[in-house]
Short mmCIF file of C-alpha atoms in Angstrom, two decimals:
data_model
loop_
_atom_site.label_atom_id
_atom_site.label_comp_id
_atom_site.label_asym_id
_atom_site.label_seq_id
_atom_site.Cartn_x
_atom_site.Cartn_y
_atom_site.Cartn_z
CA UNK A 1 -27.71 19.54 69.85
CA UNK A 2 -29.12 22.38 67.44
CA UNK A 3 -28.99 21.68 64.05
CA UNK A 4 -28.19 24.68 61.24
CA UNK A 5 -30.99 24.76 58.66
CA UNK A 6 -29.71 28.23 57.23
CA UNK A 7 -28.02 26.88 54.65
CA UNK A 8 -30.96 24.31 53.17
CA UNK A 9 -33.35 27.31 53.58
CA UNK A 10 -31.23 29.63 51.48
CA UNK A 11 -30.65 26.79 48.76
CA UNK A 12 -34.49 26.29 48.26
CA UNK A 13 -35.38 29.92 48.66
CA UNK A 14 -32.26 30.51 45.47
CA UNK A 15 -34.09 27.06 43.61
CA UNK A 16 -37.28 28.64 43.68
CA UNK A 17 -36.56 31.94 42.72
CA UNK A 18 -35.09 30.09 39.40
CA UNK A 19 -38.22 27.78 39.16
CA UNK A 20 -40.50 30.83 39.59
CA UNK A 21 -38.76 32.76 36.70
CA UNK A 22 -39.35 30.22 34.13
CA UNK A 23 -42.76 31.12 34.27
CA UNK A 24 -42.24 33.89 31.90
CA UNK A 25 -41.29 30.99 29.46
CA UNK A 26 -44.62 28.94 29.70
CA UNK A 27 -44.18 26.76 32.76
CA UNK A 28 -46.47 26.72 35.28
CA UNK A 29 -46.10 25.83 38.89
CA UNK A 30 -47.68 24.09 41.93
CA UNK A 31 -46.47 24.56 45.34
CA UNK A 32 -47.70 21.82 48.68
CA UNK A 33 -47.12 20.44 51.71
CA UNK A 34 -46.79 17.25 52.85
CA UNK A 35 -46.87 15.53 55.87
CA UNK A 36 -46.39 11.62 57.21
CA UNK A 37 -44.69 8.79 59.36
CA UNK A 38 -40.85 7.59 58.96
CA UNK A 39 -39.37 4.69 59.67
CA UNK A 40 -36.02 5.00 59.92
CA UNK A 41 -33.52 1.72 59.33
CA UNK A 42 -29.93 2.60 61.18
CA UNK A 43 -27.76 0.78 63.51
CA UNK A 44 -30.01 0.92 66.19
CA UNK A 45 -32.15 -2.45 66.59
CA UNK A 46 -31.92 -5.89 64.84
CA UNK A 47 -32.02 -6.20 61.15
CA UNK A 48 -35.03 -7.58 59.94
CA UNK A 49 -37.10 -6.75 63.15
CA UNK A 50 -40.34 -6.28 63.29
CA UNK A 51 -40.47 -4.58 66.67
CA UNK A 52 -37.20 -2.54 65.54
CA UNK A 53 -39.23 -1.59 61.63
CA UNK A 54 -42.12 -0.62 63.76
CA UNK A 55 -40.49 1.00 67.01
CA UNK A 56 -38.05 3.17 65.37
CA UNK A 57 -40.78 5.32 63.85
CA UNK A 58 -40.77 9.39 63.47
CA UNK A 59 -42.70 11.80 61.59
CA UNK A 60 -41.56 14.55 58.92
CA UNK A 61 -42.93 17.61 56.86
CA UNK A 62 -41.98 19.41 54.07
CA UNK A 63 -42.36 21.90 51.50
CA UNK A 64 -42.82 20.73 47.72
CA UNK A 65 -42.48 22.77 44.27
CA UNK A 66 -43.19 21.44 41.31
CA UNK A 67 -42.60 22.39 37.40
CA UNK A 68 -45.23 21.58 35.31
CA UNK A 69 -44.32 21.47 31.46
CA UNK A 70 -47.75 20.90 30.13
CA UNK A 71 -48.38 24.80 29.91
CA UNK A 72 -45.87 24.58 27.45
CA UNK A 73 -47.93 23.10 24.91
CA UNK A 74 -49.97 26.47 25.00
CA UNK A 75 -47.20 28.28 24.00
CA UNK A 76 -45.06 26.23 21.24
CA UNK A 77 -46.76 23.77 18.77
CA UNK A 78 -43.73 21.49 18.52
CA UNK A 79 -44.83 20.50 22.31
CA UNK A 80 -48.03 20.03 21.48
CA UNK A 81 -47.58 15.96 21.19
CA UNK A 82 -44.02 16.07 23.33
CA UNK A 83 -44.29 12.78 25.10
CA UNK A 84 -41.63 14.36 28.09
CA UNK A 85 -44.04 17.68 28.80
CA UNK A 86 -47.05 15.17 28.87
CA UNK A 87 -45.58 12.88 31.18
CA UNK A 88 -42.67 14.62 33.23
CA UNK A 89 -42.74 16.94 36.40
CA UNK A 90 -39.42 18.00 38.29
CA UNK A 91 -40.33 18.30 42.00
CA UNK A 92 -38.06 20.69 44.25
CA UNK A 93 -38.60 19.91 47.96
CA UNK A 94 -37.20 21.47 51.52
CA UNK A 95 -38.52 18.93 54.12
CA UNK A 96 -37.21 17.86 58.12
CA UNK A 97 -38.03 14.77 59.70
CA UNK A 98 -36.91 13.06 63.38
CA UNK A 99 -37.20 9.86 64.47
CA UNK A 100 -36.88 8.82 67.98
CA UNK A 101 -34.37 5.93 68.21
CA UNK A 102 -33.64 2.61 70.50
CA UNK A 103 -33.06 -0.84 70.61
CA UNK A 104 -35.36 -3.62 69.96
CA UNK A 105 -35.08 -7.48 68.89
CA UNK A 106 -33.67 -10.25 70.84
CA UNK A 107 -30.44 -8.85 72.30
CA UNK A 108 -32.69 -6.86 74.61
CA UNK A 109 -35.10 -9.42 75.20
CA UNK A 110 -36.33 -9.27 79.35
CA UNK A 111 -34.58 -12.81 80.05
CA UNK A 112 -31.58 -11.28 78.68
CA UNK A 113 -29.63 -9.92 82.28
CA UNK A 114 -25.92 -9.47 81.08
CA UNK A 115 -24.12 -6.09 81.06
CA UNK A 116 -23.98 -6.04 77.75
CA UNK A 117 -27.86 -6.04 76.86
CA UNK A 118 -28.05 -3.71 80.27
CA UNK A 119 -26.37 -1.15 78.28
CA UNK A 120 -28.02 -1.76 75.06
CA UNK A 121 -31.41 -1.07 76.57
CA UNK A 122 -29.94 2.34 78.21
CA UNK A 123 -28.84 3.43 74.75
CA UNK A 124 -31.34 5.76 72.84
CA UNK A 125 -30.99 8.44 70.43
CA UNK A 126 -32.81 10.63 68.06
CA UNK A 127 -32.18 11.15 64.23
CA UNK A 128 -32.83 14.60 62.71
CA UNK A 129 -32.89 15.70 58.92
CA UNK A 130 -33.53 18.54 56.90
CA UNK A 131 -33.51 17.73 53.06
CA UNK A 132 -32.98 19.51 50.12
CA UNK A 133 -33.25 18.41 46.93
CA UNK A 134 -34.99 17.54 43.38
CA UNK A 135 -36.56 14.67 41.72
CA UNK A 136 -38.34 14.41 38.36
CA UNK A 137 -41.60 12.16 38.40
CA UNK A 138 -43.04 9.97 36.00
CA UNK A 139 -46.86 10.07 35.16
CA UNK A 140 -47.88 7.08 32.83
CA UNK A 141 -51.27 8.40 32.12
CA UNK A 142 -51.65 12.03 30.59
CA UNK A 143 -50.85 15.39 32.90
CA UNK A 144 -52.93 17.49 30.72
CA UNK A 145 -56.10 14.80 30.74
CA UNK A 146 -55.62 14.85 34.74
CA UNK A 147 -55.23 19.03 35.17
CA UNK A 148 -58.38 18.85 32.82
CA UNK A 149 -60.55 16.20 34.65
CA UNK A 150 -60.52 13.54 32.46
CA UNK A 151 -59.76 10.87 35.01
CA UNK A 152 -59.84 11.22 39.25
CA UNK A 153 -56.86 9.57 40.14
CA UNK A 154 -53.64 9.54 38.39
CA UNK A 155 -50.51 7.53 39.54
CA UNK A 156 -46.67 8.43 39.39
CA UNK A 157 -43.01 7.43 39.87
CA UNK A 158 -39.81 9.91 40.85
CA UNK A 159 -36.60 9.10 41.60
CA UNK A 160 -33.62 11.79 42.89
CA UNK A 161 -31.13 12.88 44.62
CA UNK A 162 -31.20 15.17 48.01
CA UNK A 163 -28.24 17.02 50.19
CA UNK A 164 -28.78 16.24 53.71
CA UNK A 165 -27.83 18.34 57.21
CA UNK A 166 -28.07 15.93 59.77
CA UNK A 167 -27.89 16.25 63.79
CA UNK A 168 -28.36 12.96 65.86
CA UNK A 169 -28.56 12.98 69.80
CA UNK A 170 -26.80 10.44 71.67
CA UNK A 171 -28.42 9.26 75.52
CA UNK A 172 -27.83 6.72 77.66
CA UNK A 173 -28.84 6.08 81.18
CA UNK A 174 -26.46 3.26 82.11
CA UNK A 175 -23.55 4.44 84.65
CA UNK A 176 -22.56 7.87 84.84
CA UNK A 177 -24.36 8.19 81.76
CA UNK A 178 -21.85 10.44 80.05
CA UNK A 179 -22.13 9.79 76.58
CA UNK A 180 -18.40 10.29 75.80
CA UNK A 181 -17.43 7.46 78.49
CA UNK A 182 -17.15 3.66 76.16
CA UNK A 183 -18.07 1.75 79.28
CA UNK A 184 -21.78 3.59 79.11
CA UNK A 185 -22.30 1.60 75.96
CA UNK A 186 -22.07 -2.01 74.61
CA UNK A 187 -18.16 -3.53 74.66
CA UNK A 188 -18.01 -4.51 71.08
CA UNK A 189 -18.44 -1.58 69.61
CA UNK A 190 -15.30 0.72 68.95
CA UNK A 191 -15.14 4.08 71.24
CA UNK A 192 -15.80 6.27 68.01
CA UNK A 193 -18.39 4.87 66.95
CA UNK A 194 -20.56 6.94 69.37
CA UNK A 195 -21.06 10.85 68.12
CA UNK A 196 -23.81 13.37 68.03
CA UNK A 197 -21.35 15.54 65.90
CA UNK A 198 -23.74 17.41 63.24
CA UNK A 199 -22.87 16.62 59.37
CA UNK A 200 -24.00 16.34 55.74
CA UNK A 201 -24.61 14.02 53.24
CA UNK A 202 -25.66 13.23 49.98
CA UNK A 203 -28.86 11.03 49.74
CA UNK A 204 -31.09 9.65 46.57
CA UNK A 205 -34.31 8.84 47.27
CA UNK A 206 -37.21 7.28 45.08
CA UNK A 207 -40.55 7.03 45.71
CA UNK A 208 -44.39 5.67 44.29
CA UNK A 209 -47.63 7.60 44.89
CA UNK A 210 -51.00 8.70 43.59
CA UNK A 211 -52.71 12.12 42.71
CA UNK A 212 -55.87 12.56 43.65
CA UNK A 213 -57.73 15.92 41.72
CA UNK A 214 -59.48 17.86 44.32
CA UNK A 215 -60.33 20.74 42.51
CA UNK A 216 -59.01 22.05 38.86
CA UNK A 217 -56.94 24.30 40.90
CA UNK A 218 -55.70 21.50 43.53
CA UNK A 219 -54.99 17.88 44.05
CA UNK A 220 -54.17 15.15 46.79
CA UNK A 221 -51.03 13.02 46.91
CA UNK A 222 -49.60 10.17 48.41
CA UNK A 223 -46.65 8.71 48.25
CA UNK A 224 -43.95 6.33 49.97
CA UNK A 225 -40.83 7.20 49.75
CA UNK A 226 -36.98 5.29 50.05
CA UNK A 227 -34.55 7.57 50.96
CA UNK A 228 -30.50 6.52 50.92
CA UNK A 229 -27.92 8.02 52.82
CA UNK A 230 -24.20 7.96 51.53
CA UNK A 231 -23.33 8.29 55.48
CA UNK A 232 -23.86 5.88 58.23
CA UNK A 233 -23.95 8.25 61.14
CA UNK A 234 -27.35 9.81 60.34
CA UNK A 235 -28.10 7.87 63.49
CA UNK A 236 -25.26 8.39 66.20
CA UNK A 237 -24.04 5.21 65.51
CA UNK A 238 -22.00 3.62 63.23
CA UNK A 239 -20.04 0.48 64.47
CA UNK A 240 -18.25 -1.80 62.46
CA UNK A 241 -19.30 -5.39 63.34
CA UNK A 242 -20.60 -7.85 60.61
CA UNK A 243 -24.41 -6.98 61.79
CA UNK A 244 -23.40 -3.52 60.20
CA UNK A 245 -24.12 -3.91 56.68
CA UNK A 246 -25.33 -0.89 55.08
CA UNK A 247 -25.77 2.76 55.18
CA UNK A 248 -28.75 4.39 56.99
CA UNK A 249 -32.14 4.93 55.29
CA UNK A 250 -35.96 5.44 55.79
CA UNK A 251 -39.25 4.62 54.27
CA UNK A 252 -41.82 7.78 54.27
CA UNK A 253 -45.06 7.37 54.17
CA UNK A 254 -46.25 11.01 53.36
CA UNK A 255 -49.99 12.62 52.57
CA UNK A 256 -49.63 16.01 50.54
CA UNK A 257 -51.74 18.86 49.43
CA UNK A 258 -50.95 20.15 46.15
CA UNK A 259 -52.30 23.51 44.42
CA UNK A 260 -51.76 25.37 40.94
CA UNK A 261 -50.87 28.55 40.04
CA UNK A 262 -51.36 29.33 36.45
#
């Protein structure tokens, strides 16, 4: 199942031309990468599993802007003690991630030898994401005393919101292992709730990290991130029994490399 990532691509490319251009008005900007493990929490697995937190595991990457409004104080004096330009960044990112997907917990357990967990451990899947969106970040301490060296480490909040094209892969190797066939795959869940249809989907995320400067011209940054879908078939899977209790969502752990342009 390919995936179409024209349209993200085209959004951030048209986000930051507009980010770029502001430039002209005193902004300055940073551009990164980042880079780290997911763990993705979907209907796959038992909730509250350790094996299932730690088995369903990926890895994603992405590309990061970022608006600085600090340079703005160098331009107008009424910034020059504006608590938001001080303290506030607004962080454009275009980033993918995939997680390989199956079922862990007791219902799959060795001892267990009915059909039903037969088919359970045949199921597998793979979640796929490419994100685009904005968040603005929060820096308690000062973003001027950090770009000028006053202190090593700085840390930071964010929270936002990010449009999602997602493209799951269904597999099973129970029967004829045709993935449109119900009898491949565990009785109590309804025949539709199977599909590696690609979608979208409207996400927020939030996340806590630390800046590390490098350089004057460059920093390090870590942060982990919750992410949110408003869909529940990010995953292939969305069943409606009582074990089914939420929307999908991750945790990101993600390592960055961040540099200015003045």
């Amino acid at each position: 199942m390919t995936i179409d990532i024209k349209k993200p691509i085209v959004l951030f490319a048209f986000l930051l031309s507009m980010q770029l251009s502001y430039s002209q008005l005193g902004f300055s900007h940073e551009v990164g990468v980042i880079a780290g493990p997911v763990a993705f929490q979907s209907d796959f697995g038992e909730r509250y599993d350790f094996e299932t937190n730690s088995g369903n595991t990926g890895f994603g990457i992405g590309l990061v802007y970022y608006m600085n409004f600090d340079y703005l104080t160098n331009y107008y004096y009424n910034s020059a003690n504006n608590y938001f330009t001080d303290h506030f960044k607004v962080r454009a990112e275009l980033s993918w991630n995939k997680t390989k997907l199956n079922h862990f917990g007791k219902w799959v357990d060795a001892e267990r030898t009915s059909t039903s967990a037969d088919k359970l451990r045949a199921h597998s899947g793979e979640a796929q994401n490419w994100n685009l969106g904005a968040q603005l970040e929060y820096y308690p301490l000062s973003i001027k005393g950090f770009s000028q060296g006053a202190f090593p480490l700085t840390p930071f909040g964010s929270i936002g919101a990010q449009y999602v094209s997602f493209s799951p892969s269904v597999e099973t190797s129970y029967g004829d292992q045709n993935i449109d066939n119900p009898n491949n795959f565990y009785p109590l869940w309804e025949p539709e709730s199977i599909s590696d249809k690609s979608g979208s989907a409207w996400s927020i995320v939030a996340s806590l990290g630390v800046r590390y400067k490098l350089s004057i011209l460059s920093d390090l940054m870590v942060d982990l991130r919750f992410q949110q879908f408003f869909n529940d078939s990010m995953d292939g899977l969305d069943h409606q029994l009582a074990s089914n209790k939420a929307n999908d969502w991750l945790l990101w752990l993600n390592f960055g490399y961040i540099y200015y342009f003045d």
